[in-house]
Amino acid sequence: MKVLHLEHPEDLILEGDLKVFDALYGTANISLKIDGAPAIVYGTNPENGKFFVGTKSVFNKVKNMVCYTVEDIFNKYNEETHKSVIEILTMCLLYLPKIDGIIQADFIGFGGSNVYRPNTLTYTFAEIISQKIIIAPHTFYKTDTTLLDAVASPLVTTFTNTDDVKYVQPTVDRVFHCKDVPNINTDRVTFLTAKEAKIAKKAINTLIREDIELDDSNLYDILQCNHLVNLYQIVRDIKVDLMDSFIVTDAPKCYNDGIEIVGEGFVMQTKYGTIKLVNREEFAYANFNNDKFRK
């Protein structure tokens, strides 16, 4: 499976990918990231024409975790350790509309309430949800052969709610659009190799996990080049300004530790690639320190 791996724009700049500026300032399809769990993959398997559900493990090359029936779900998941997953997949199998393609969605919860905390963030809907399940679809997979050959791309289709399924797909618009890409002089910047960038990103995530502000000093300790630090900070500033220019509609209210926020972040699909815009100090710290992610 060719996975849709989303990078932070400031991380892309570490290896000298200057197209990140074209992506940030150019036209894009923008969507709001939803902090649901688990990830649900469902659709029709092109190998046999059967409708299936599962988690991202349906793409496992070794173990077959594709579920076509309720019996499959109970056979493939341990009732003691995966009770909630079994319940969620069973409801998804019973109530998700049968579709020809393959979709990935974040699971938000079962109907009957208007407040949900599927993962790190809490979502509040204006009304009690009457549908049986609530999901936030975000990725489309295309393949004519097997699931292992599926290629991921951001979902641009908007689904209509059914009697059984509530879809969460907020609309995101920009307040302004700037066509002038800044002229960045990188003559004195020492960019990182792929291996060095991987180490640097890990070190940056460690600082965020420990709730340490990313400043010029600790970034220099990691990147070892003042000009690269400056460039990294410029991209971060552009990202924050851009996020502040977005207008989100049709979204439930979102809270992080009781404080209302717009959401986890955004996904920008551009002709230069797809990137994610996340307030890492605000959301990533909370996500890193969520009990679900602790070893």
PDB file of C-alpha atoms in Angstrom:
ATOM      1  CA  MET A   1       0.000   0.000   0.000  1.00  0.00           C
ATOM      2  CA  LYS A   2       1.247   3.457  -0.891  1.00  0.00           C
ATOM      3  CA  VAL A   3       0.426   5.414   2.258  1.00  0.00           C
ATOM      4  CA  LEU A   4      -0.571   9.055   2.293  1.00  0.00           C
ATOM      5  CA  HIS A   5       2.099  10.348   4.671  1.00  0.00           C
ATOM      6  CA  LEU A   6       1.540  13.964   5.653  1.00  0.00           C
ATOM      7  CA  GLU A   7       4.434  16.166   6.696  1.00  0.00           C
ATOM      8  CA  HIS A   8       4.545  19.457   8.574  1.00  0.00           C
ATOM      9  CA  PRO A   9       5.677  22.239   6.179  1.00  0.00           C
ATOM     10  CA  GLU A  10       8.457  23.309   8.546  1.00  0.00           C
ATOM     11  CA  ASP A  11       9.799  19.762   8.549  1.00  0.00           C
ATOM     12  CA  LEU A  12       9.846  19.653   4.742  1.00  0.00           C
ATOM     13  CA  ILE A  13      12.106  22.683   4.627  1.00  0.00           C
ATOM     14  CA  LEU A  14      14.829  20.852   6.559  1.00  0.00           C
ATOM     15  CA  GLU A  15      15.903  18.989   3.424  1.00  0.00           C
ATOM     16  CA  GLY A  16      15.600  22.051   1.200  1.00  0.00           C
ATOM     17  CA  ASP A  17      12.156  21.430  -0.279  1.00  0.00           C
ATOM     18  CA  LEU A  18      11.380  25.013  -1.284  1.00  0.00           C
ATOM     19  CA  LYS A  19       8.155  23.942  -3.012  1.00  0.00           C
ATOM     20  CA  VAL A  20       6.643  24.173   0.459  1.00  0.00           C
ATOM     21  CA  PHE A  21       6.296  27.934  -0.134  1.00  0.00           C
ATOM     22  CA  ASP A  22       4.414  27.339  -3.393  1.00  0.00           C
ATOM     23  CA  ALA A  23       2.153  24.897  -1.554  1.00  0.00           C
ATOM     24  CA  LEU A  24       1.422  27.313   1.300  1.00  0.00           C
ATOM     25  CA  TYR A  25       0.733  30.311  -0.953  1.00  0.00           C
ATOM     26  CA  GLY A  26      -0.900  28.518  -3.872  1.00  0.00           C
ATOM     27  CA  THR A  27      -4.407  27.227  -4.425  1.00  0.00           C
ATOM     28  CA  ALA A  28      -5.392  24.214  -2.378  1.00  0.00           C
ATOM     29  CA  ASN A  29      -8.210  21.984  -1.250  1.00  0.00           C
ATOM     30  CA  ILE A  30      -8.294  22.478   2.523  1.00  0.00           C
ATOM     31  CA  SER A  31      -9.932  20.227   5.080  1.00  0.00           C
ATOM     32  CA  LEU A  32     -10.123  20.195   8.874  1.00  0.00           C
ATOM     33  CA  LYS A  33      -8.345  17.310  10.606  1.00  0.00           C
ATOM     34  CA  ILE A  34     -10.614  15.414  13.001  1.00  0.00           C
ATOM     35  CA  ASP A  35      -9.104  13.754  16.069  1.00  0.00           C
ATOM     36  CA  GLY A  36     -11.051  10.509  16.035  1.00  0.00           C
ATOM     37  CA  ALA A  37     -10.079   6.932  16.897  1.00  0.00           C
ATOM     38  CA  PRO A  38      -9.751   4.273  15.762  1.00  0.00           C
ATOM     39  CA  ALA A  39      -9.178   4.727  12.040  1.00  0.00           C
ATOM     40  CA  ILE A  40     -11.837   2.818  10.109  1.00  0.00           C
ATOM     41  CA  VAL A  41     -11.204   1.530   6.587  1.00  0.00           C
ATOM     42  CA  TYR A  42     -14.212   0.308   4.632  1.00  0.00           C
ATOM     43  CA  GLY A  43     -15.411  -0.296   1.105  1.00  0.00           C
ATOM     44  CA  THR A  44     -15.395  -2.937  -1.601  1.00  0.00           C
ATOM     45  CA  ASN A  45     -12.400  -5.225  -1.996  1.00  0.00           C
ATOM     46  CA  PRO A  46     -11.543  -5.308  -5.735  1.00  0.00           C
ATOM     47  CA  GLU A  47     -10.196  -8.838  -5.329  1.00  0.00           C
ATOM     48  CA  ASN A  48     -13.623 -10.342  -4.689  1.00  0.00           C
ATOM     49  CA  GLY A  49     -16.209  -7.565  -4.944  1.00  0.00           C
ATOM     50  CA  LYS A  50     -17.179  -7.946  -1.273  1.00  0.00           C
ATOM     51  CA  PHE A  51     -17.883  -5.101   1.167  1.00  0.00           C
ATOM     52  CA  PHE A  52     -15.504  -5.056   4.145  1.00  0.00           C
ATOM     53  CA  VAL A  53     -14.595  -3.098   7.251  1.00  0.00           C
ATOM     54  CA  GLY A  54     -11.466  -2.975   9.368  1.00  0.00           C
ATOM     55  CA  THR A  55      -8.819  -0.745  10.865  1.00  0.00           C
ATOM     56  CA  LYS A  56      -5.648   0.267   9.020  1.00  0.00           C
ATOM     57  CA  SER A  57      -4.498  -3.290   9.645  1.00  0.00           C
ATOM     58  CA  VAL A  58      -6.473  -4.312   6.527  1.00  0.00           C
ATOM     59  CA  PHE A  59      -3.299  -3.269   4.677  1.00  0.00           C
ATOM     60  CA  ASN A  60      -1.164  -5.693   6.706  1.00  0.00           C
ATOM     61  CA  LYS A  61       1.046  -7.720   4.354  1.00  0.00           C
ATOM     62  CA  VAL A  62       1.333 -10.679   6.721  1.00  0.00           C
ATOM     63  CA  LYS A  63      -1.951 -11.132   8.561  1.00  0.00           C
ATOM     64  CA  ASN A  64      -5.360 -10.929   6.882  1.00  0.00           C
ATOM     65  CA  MET A  65      -7.426  -8.499   8.986  1.00  0.00           C
ATOM     66  CA  VAL A  66     -10.141  -7.745   6.419  1.00  0.00           C
ATOM     67  CA  CYS A  67     -13.610  -8.355   7.872  1.00  0.00           C
ATOM     68  CA  TYR A  68     -16.576  -9.219   5.661  1.00  0.00           C
ATOM     69  CA  THR A  69     -18.891 -10.570   8.362  1.00  0.00           C
ATOM     70  CA  VAL A  70     -19.515 -10.158  12.088  1.00  0.00           C
ATOM     71  CA  GLU A  71     -18.010 -13.619  12.511  1.00  0.00           C
ATOM     72  CA  ASP A  72     -14.811 -12.377  10.830  1.00  0.00           C
ATOM     73  CA  ILE A  73     -14.578  -9.526  13.338  1.00  0.00           C
ATOM     74  CA  PHE A  74     -14.832 -11.841  16.344  1.00  0.00           C
ATOM     75  CA  ASN A  75     -12.384 -14.318  14.788  1.00  0.00           C
ATOM     76  CA  LYS A  76      -9.733 -11.710  14.024  1.00  0.00           C
ATOM     77  CA  TYR A  77      -9.926  -9.639  17.238  1.00  0.00           C
ATOM     78  CA  ASN A  78      -9.518 -10.810  20.831  1.00  0.00           C
ATOM     79  CA  GLU A  79     -12.642 -10.096  22.890  1.00  0.00           C
ATOM     80  CA  GLU A  80     -10.630  -9.323  26.040  1.00  0.00           C
ATOM     81  CA  THR A  81      -8.106  -6.892  24.537  1.00  0.00           C
ATOM     82  CA  HIS A  82     -10.103  -5.447  21.635  1.00  0.00           C
ATOM     83  CA  LYS A  83     -13.643  -5.286  22.978  1.00  0.00           C
ATOM     84  CA  SER A  84     -14.239  -1.698  21.858  1.00  0.00           C
ATOM     85  CA  VAL A  85     -12.759  -2.321  18.401  1.00  0.00           C
ATOM     86  CA  ILE A  86     -15.054  -5.322  17.960  1.00  0.00           C
ATOM     87  CA  GLU A  87     -18.086  -3.237  18.906  1.00  0.00           C
ATOM     88  CA  ILE A  88     -17.090  -0.372  16.610  1.00  0.00           C
ATOM     89  CA  LEU A  89     -16.309  -2.584  13.596  1.00  0.00           C
ATOM     90  CA  THR A  90     -19.534  -4.533  14.079  1.00  0.00           C
ATOM     91  CA  MET A  91     -21.608  -1.345  14.044  1.00  0.00           C
ATOM     92  CA  CYS A  92     -19.688  -0.081  11.013  1.00  0.00           C
ATOM     93  CA  LEU A  93     -20.241  -3.328   9.143  1.00  0.00           C
ATOM     94  CA  LEU A  94     -23.961  -3.273   9.908  1.00  0.00           C
ATOM     95  CA  TYR A  95     -24.686   0.376   9.192  1.00  0.00           C
ATOM     96  CA  LEU A  96     -22.124   1.902   6.810  1.00  0.00           C
ATOM     97  CA  PRO A  97     -23.514   2.245   3.261  1.00  0.00           C
ATOM     98  CA  LYS A  98     -22.039  -0.217   0.784  1.00  0.00           C
ATOM     99  CA  ILE A  99     -19.736   1.730  -1.539  1.00  0.00           C
ATOM    100  CA  ASP A 100     -17.671   0.792  -4.570  1.00  0.00           C
ATOM    101  CA  GLY A 101     -14.462   2.526  -3.487  1.00  0.00           C
ATOM    102  CA  ILE A 102     -12.365   2.352  -0.325  1.00  0.00           C
ATOM    103  CA  ILE A 103     -12.548   5.054   2.365  1.00  0.00           C
ATOM    104  CA  GLN A 104     -10.651   5.744   5.575  1.00  0.00           C
ATOM    105  CA  ALA A 105     -12.432   7.621   8.350  1.00  0.00           C
ATOM    106  CA  ASP A 106     -11.867   8.533  11.972  1.00  0.00           C
ATOM    107  CA  PHE A 107     -14.442   7.046  14.315  1.00  0.00           C
ATOM    108  CA  ILE A 108     -15.990   9.630  16.643  1.00  0.00           C
ATOM    109  CA  GLY A 109     -18.598   7.669  18.551  1.00  0.00           C
ATOM    110  CA  PHE A 110     -22.036   6.094  18.780  1.00  0.00           C
ATOM    111  CA  GLY A 111     -25.203   8.149  18.639  1.00  0.00           C
ATOM    112  CA  GLY A 112     -27.214   9.196  21.665  1.00  0.00           C
ATOM    113  CA  SER A 113     -25.135  12.117  22.955  1.00  0.00           C
ATOM    114  CA  ASN A 114     -23.785  15.451  21.765  1.00  0.00           C
ATOM    115  CA  VAL A 115     -20.392  15.313  23.539  1.00  0.00           C
ATOM    116  CA  TYR A 116     -17.617  12.956  22.386  1.00  0.00           C
ATOM    117  CA  ARG A 117     -13.963  12.437  23.195  1.00  0.00           C
ATOM    118  CA  PRO A 118     -12.748   9.709  20.835  1.00  0.00           C
ATOM    119  CA  ASN A 119      -9.074  10.516  21.343  1.00  0.00           C
ATOM    120  CA  THR A 120      -7.349  13.635  22.702  1.00  0.00           C
ATOM    121  CA  LEU A 121      -9.850  16.356  21.812  1.00  0.00           C
ATOM    122  CA  THR A 122     -13.474  16.725  22.898  1.00  0.00           C
ATOM    123  CA  TYR A 123     -16.194  17.492  20.347  1.00  0.00           C
ATOM    124  CA  THR A 124     -19.569  19.039  21.161  1.00  0.00           C
ATOM    125  CA  PHE A 125     -22.404  18.955  18.633  1.00  0.00           C
ATOM    126  CA  ALA A 126     -25.300  21.396  18.674  1.00  0.00           C
ATOM    127  CA  GLU A 127     -27.833  18.588  19.046  1.00  0.00           C
ATOM    128  CA  ILE A 128     -28.031  15.023  20.296  1.00  0.00           C
ATOM    129  CA  ILE A 129     -26.856  12.719  17.511  1.00  0.00           C
ATOM    130  CA  SER A 130     -29.682  10.420  16.419  1.00  0.00           C
ATOM    131  CA  GLN A 131     -27.629   8.267  14.058  1.00  0.00           C
ATOM    132  CA  LYS A 132     -26.079   5.031  15.286  1.00  0.00           C
ATOM    133  CA  ILE A 133     -22.454   5.900  14.395  1.00  0.00           C
ATOM    134  CA  ILE A 134     -20.461   9.082  13.778  1.00  0.00           C
ATOM    135  CA  ILE A 135     -17.424   9.074  11.474  1.00  0.00           C
ATOM    136  CA  ALA A 136     -15.171  11.643   9.821  1.00  0.00           C
ATOM    137  CA  PRO A 137     -14.103  10.342   6.376  1.00  0.00           C
ATOM    138  CA  HIS A 138     -10.903  11.883   5.035  1.00  0.00           C
ATOM    139  CA  THR A 139      -8.951   9.547   2.722  1.00  0.00           C
ATOM    140  CA  PHE A 140      -9.780   7.728  -0.497  1.00  0.00           C
ATOM    141  CA  TYR A 141      -7.881   4.646  -1.666  1.00  0.00           C
ATOM    142  CA  LYS A 142      -7.716   3.597  -5.291  1.00  0.00           C
ATOM    143  CA  THR A 143      -6.725   0.154  -6.548  1.00  0.00           C
ATOM    144  CA  ASP A 144      -7.771  -2.153  -9.350  1.00  0.00           C
ATOM    145  CA  THR A 145      -5.870  -5.141  -7.968  1.00  0.00           C
ATOM    146  CA  THR A 146      -5.374  -5.735  -4.236  1.00  0.00           C
ATOM    147  CA  LEU A 147      -5.599  -3.720  -1.022  1.00  0.00           C
ATOM    148  CA  LEU A 148      -1.811  -3.877  -0.762  1.00  0.00           C
ATOM    149  CA  ASP A 149      -1.564  -1.888  -4.007  1.00  0.00           C
ATOM    150  CA  ALA A 150      -4.023   0.793  -2.859  1.00  0.00           C
ATOM    151  CA  VAL A 151      -2.875   4.390  -3.363  1.00  0.00           C
ATOM    152  CA  ALA A 152      -4.115   6.986  -0.896  1.00  0.00           C
ATOM    153  CA  SER A 153      -5.275  10.504  -1.669  1.00  0.00           C
ATOM    154  CA  PRO A 154      -7.249  13.135   0.280  1.00  0.00           C
ATOM    155  CA  LEU A 155     -11.009  12.671   0.034  1.00  0.00           C
ATOM    156  CA  VAL A 156     -12.846  15.468  -1.782  1.00  0.00           C
ATOM    157  CA  THR A 157     -16.289  13.826  -1.864  1.00  0.00           C
ATOM    158  CA  THR A 158     -18.923  15.087   0.567  1.00  0.00           C
ATOM    159  CA  PHE A 159     -21.262  12.432   1.955  1.00  0.00           C
ATOM    160  CA  THR A 160     -24.896  12.916   2.911  1.00  0.00           C
ATOM    161  CA  ASN A 161     -25.982  11.798   6.365  1.00  0.00           C
ATOM    162  CA  THR A 162     -28.150   8.694   6.509  1.00  0.00           C
ATOM    163  CA  ASP A 163     -30.552   7.486   9.176  1.00  0.00           C
ATOM    164  CA  ASP A 164     -27.711   5.386  10.590  1.00  0.00           C
ATOM    165  CA  VAL A 165     -24.521   7.351   9.855  1.00  0.00           C
ATOM    166  CA  LYS A 166     -23.540  10.908  10.823  1.00  0.00           C
ATOM    167  CA  TYR A 167     -20.676  12.214   8.655  1.00  0.00           C
ATOM    168  CA  VAL A 168     -18.428  14.969   9.986  1.00  0.00           C
ATOM    169  CA  GLN A 169     -16.883  16.860   7.069  1.00  0.00           C
ATOM    170  CA  PRO A 170     -16.434  20.558   7.929  1.00  0.00           C
ATOM    171  CA  THR A 171     -15.951  23.150   5.200  1.00  0.00           C
ATOM    172  CA  VAL A 172     -12.788  25.279   5.254  1.00  0.00           C
ATOM    173  CA  ASP A 173     -12.441  28.600   3.395  1.00  0.00           C
ATOM    174  CA  ARG A 174      -9.615  31.134   3.280  1.00  0.00           C
ATOM    175  CA  VAL A 175     -10.118  34.761   4.249  1.00  0.00           C
ATOM    176  CA  PHE A 176      -7.518  35.828   1.712  1.00  0.00           C
ATOM    177  CA  HIS A 177      -5.353  34.305  -0.991  1.00  0.00           C
ATOM    178  CA  CYS A 178      -1.835  35.585  -1.581  1.00  0.00           C
ATOM    179  CA  LYS A 179      -0.366  34.825  -5.003  1.00  0.00           C
ATOM    180  CA  ASP A 180       3.055  36.332  -4.297  1.00  0.00           C
ATOM    181  CA  VAL A 181       5.398  33.626  -3.069  1.00  0.00           C
ATOM    182  CA  PRO A 182       8.174  35.190  -0.949  1.00  0.00           C
ATOM    183  CA  ASN A 183      11.636  35.324  -2.475  1.00  0.00           C
ATOM    184  CA  ILE A 184      13.779  33.285  -0.079  1.00  0.00           C
ATOM    185  CA  ASN A 185      17.571  33.396  -0.394  1.00  0.00           C
ATOM    186  CA  THR A 186      18.987  30.043   0.682  1.00  0.00           C
ATOM    187  CA  ASP A 187      22.593  30.555  -0.421  1.00  0.00           C
ATOM    188  CA  ARG A 188      23.875  30.427   3.162  1.00  0.00           C
ATOM    189  CA  VAL A 189      21.555  27.672   4.366  1.00  0.00           C
ATOM    190  CA  THR A 190      23.019  24.247   5.065  1.00  0.00           C
ATOM    191  CA  PHE A 191      20.186  21.809   4.514  1.00  0.00           C
ATOM    192  CA  LEU A 192      20.028  18.358   6.069  1.00  0.00           C
ATOM    193  CA  THR A 193      20.277  14.958   4.464  1.00  0.00           C
ATOM    194  CA  ALA A 194      17.276  12.646   4.711  1.00  0.00           C
ATOM    195  CA  LYS A 195      18.957  10.762   7.551  1.00  0.00           C
ATOM    196  CA  GLU A 196      19.864  13.976   9.394  1.00  0.00           C
ATOM    197  CA  ALA A 197      16.334  15.347   8.919  1.00  0.00           C
ATOM    198  CA  LYS A 198      14.826  12.182  10.403  1.00  0.00           C
ATOM    199  CA  ILE A 199      17.003  12.564  13.511  1.00  0.00           C
ATOM    200  CA  ALA A 200      16.204  16.292  13.736  1.00  0.00           C
ATOM    201  CA  LYS A 201      12.441  15.735  13.514  1.00  0.00           C
ATOM    202  CA  LYS A 202      12.648  13.160  16.276  1.00  0.00           C
ATOM    203  CA  ALA A 203      14.552  15.621  18.476  1.00  0.00           C
ATOM    204  CA  ILE A 204      12.018  18.384  17.760  1.00  0.00           C
ATOM    205  CA  ASN A 205       9.153  16.069  18.690  1.00  0.00           C
ATOM    206  CA  THR A 206      10.944  15.272  21.938  1.00  0.00           C
ATOM    207  CA  LEU A 207      10.989  18.977  22.830  1.00  0.00           C
ATOM    208  CA  ILE A 208       7.277  19.250  22.059  1.00  0.00           C
ATOM    209  CA  ARG A 209       6.525  16.136  24.080  1.00  0.00           C
ATOM    210  CA  GLU A 210       8.338  17.669  27.045  1.00  0.00           C
ATOM    211  CA  ASP A 211       6.429  20.971  26.597  1.00  0.00           C
ATOM    212  CA  ILE A 212       9.606  22.916  25.751  1.00  0.00           C
ATOM    213  CA  GLU A 213       9.124  25.938  23.507  1.00  0.00           C
ATOM    214  CA  LEU A 214      10.840  25.727  20.144  1.00  0.00           C
ATOM    215  CA  ASP A 215      13.145  28.743  20.144  1.00  0.00           C
ATOM    216  CA  ASP A 216      16.232  29.695  18.142  1.00  0.00           C
ATOM    217  CA  SER A 217      18.565  28.334  20.794  1.00  0.00           C
ATOM    218  CA  ASN A 218      17.283  24.788  21.120  1.00  0.00           C
ATOM    219  CA  LEU A 219      16.585  24.584  17.401  1.00  0.00           C
ATOM    220  CA  TYR A 220      20.209  25.522  16.705  1.00  0.00           C
ATOM    221  CA  ASP A 221      21.318  22.707  19.016  1.00  0.00           C
ATOM    222  CA  ILE A 222      19.420  20.359  16.708  1.00  0.00           C
ATOM    223  CA  LEU A 223      19.952  21.909  13.259  1.00  0.00           C
ATOM    224  CA  GLN A 224      23.470  23.353  13.718  1.00  0.00           C
ATOM    225  CA  CYS A 225      22.853  26.188  11.246  1.00  0.00           C
ATOM    226  CA  ASN A 226      21.473  29.611  12.179  1.00  0.00           C
ATOM    227  CA  HIS A 227      20.207  30.234   8.643  1.00  0.00           C
ATOM    228  CA  LEU A 228      18.309  26.947   8.621  1.00  0.00           C
ATOM    229  CA  VAL A 229      16.846  27.818  12.025  1.00  0.00           C
ATOM    230  CA  ASN A 230      15.670  31.165  10.628  1.00  0.00           C
ATOM    231  CA  LEU A 231      14.130  29.469   7.610  1.00  0.00           C
ATOM    232  CA  TYR A 232      12.424  26.889   9.816  1.00  0.00           C
ATOM    233  CA  GLN A 233      10.942  29.670  11.970  1.00  0.00           C
ATOM    234  CA  ILE A 234       9.789  31.605   8.891  1.00  0.00           C
ATOM    235  CA  VAL A 235       7.846  28.603   7.646  1.00  0.00           C
ATOM    236  CA  ARG A 236       6.313  28.119  11.108  1.00  0.00           C
ATOM    237  CA  ASP A 237       5.192  31.771  11.155  1.00  0.00           C
ATOM    238  CA  ILE A 238       3.679  31.526   7.673  1.00  0.00           C
ATOM    239  CA  LYS A 239       1.866  28.357   8.699  1.00  0.00           C
ATOM    240  CA  VAL A 240       0.340  29.973  11.805  1.00  0.00           C
ATOM    241  CA  ASP A 241      -0.738  33.083   9.857  1.00  0.00           C
ATOM    242  CA  LEU A 242      -2.308  30.876   7.218  1.00  0.00           C
ATOM    243  CA  MET A 243      -4.209  28.814   9.788  1.00  0.00           C
ATOM    244  CA  ASP A 244      -5.537  32.027  11.319  1.00  0.00           C
ATOM    245  CA  SER A 245      -6.958  32.979   7.901  1.00  0.00           C
ATOM    246  CA  PHE A 246      -9.155  29.888   7.618  1.00  0.00           C
ATOM    247  CA  ILE A 247     -12.903  29.995   8.260  1.00  0.00           C
ATOM    248  CA  VAL A 248     -14.422  26.687   9.357  1.00  0.00           C
ATOM    249  CA  THR A 249     -18.122  25.907   9.062  1.00  0.00           C
ATOM    250  CA  ASP A 250     -20.277  22.827   9.724  1.00  0.00           C
ATOM    251  CA  ALA A 251     -17.917  21.626  12.445  1.00  0.00           C
ATOM    252  CA  PRO A 252     -18.713  20.603  16.015  1.00  0.00           C
ATOM    253  CA  LYS A 253     -17.179  22.754  18.727  1.00  0.00           C
ATOM    254  CA  CYS A 254     -13.764  21.430  19.704  1.00  0.00           C
ATOM    255  CA  TYR A 255     -12.004  21.573  23.073  1.00  0.00           C
ATOM    256  CA  ASN A 256      -8.489  20.768  24.206  1.00  0.00           C
ATOM    257  CA  ASP A 257      -8.358  20.300  27.977  1.00  0.00           C
ATOM    258  CA  GLY A 258     -11.440  22.488  28.363  1.00  0.00           C
ATOM    259  CA  ILE A 259     -10.188  25.280  26.105  1.00  0.00           C
ATOM    260  CA  GLU A 260     -12.093  25.823  22.864  1.00  0.00           C
ATOM    261  CA  ILE A 261      -9.940  25.559  19.738  1.00  0.00           C
ATOM    262  CA  VAL A 262     -10.657  25.293  16.013  1.00  0.00           C
ATOM    263  CA  GLY A 263      -9.466  21.705  15.859  1.00  0.00           C
ATOM    264  CA  GLU A 264      -6.457  19.454  15.508  1.00  0.00           C
ATOM    265  CA  GLY A 265      -5.271  21.251  12.386  1.00  0.00           C
ATOM    266  CA  PHE A 266      -5.755  21.265   8.636  1.00  0.00           C
ATOM    267  CA  VAL A 267      -4.782  19.291   5.555  1.00  0.00           C
ATOM    268  CA  MET A 268      -3.843  21.177   2.387  1.00  0.00           C
ATOM    269  CA  GLN A 269      -3.978  19.284  -0.884  1.00  0.00           C
ATOM    270  CA  THR A 270      -1.998  21.156  -3.542  1.00  0.00           C
ATOM    271  CA  LYS A 271      -0.426  20.393  -6.896  1.00  0.00           C
ATOM    272  CA  TYR A 272       2.921  20.350  -5.091  1.00  0.00           C
ATOM    273  CA  GLY A 273       1.841  17.712  -2.608  1.00  0.00           C
ATOM    274  CA  THR A 274      -0.294  17.340   0.509  1.00  0.00           C
ATOM    275  CA  ILE A 275       0.798  18.825   3.832  1.00  0.00           C
ATOM    276  CA  LYS A 276      -0.662  19.137   7.311  1.00  0.00           C
ATOM    277  CA  LEU A 277      -0.900  22.354   9.293  1.00  0.00           C
ATOM    278  CA  VAL A 278      -0.945  21.682  13.016  1.00  0.00           C
ATOM    279  CA  ASN A 279      -0.306  23.901  16.027  1.00  0.00           C
ATOM    280  CA  ARG A 280       2.235  21.455  17.363  1.00  0.00           C
ATOM    281  CA  GLU A 281       2.780  23.188  20.686  1.00  0.00           C
ATOM    282  CA  GLU A 282      -0.975  23.241  21.314  1.00  0.00           C
ATOM    283  CA  PHE A 283      -2.174  19.931  19.949  1.00  0.00           C
ATOM    284  CA  ALA A 284       0.865  17.690  19.495  1.00  0.00           C
ATOM    285  CA  TYR A 285       1.904  18.091  23.139  1.00  0.00           C
ATOM    286  CA  ALA A 286      -1.541  16.982  24.292  1.00  0.00           C
ATOM    287  CA  ASN A 287      -1.521  14.139  21.782  1.00  0.00           C
ATOM    288  CA  PHE A 288       1.951  12.935  22.753  1.00  0.00           C
ATOM    289  CA  ASN A 289       0.934  12.883  26.392  1.00  0.00           C
ATOM    290  CA  ASN A 290      -2.437  11.238  25.906  1.00  0.00           C
ATOM    291  CA  ASP A 291      -2.536   8.057  28.009  1.00  0.00           C
ATOM    292  CA  LYS A 292      -3.473   6.136  24.852  1.00  0.00           C
ATOM    293  CA  PHE A 293      -0.036   6.852  23.399  1.00  0.00           C
ATOM    294  CA  ARG A 294       2.062   6.075  26.433  1.00  0.00           C
ATOM    295  CA  LYS A 295       3.990   2.826  26.469  1.00  0.00           C
TER     296      LYS A 295
END
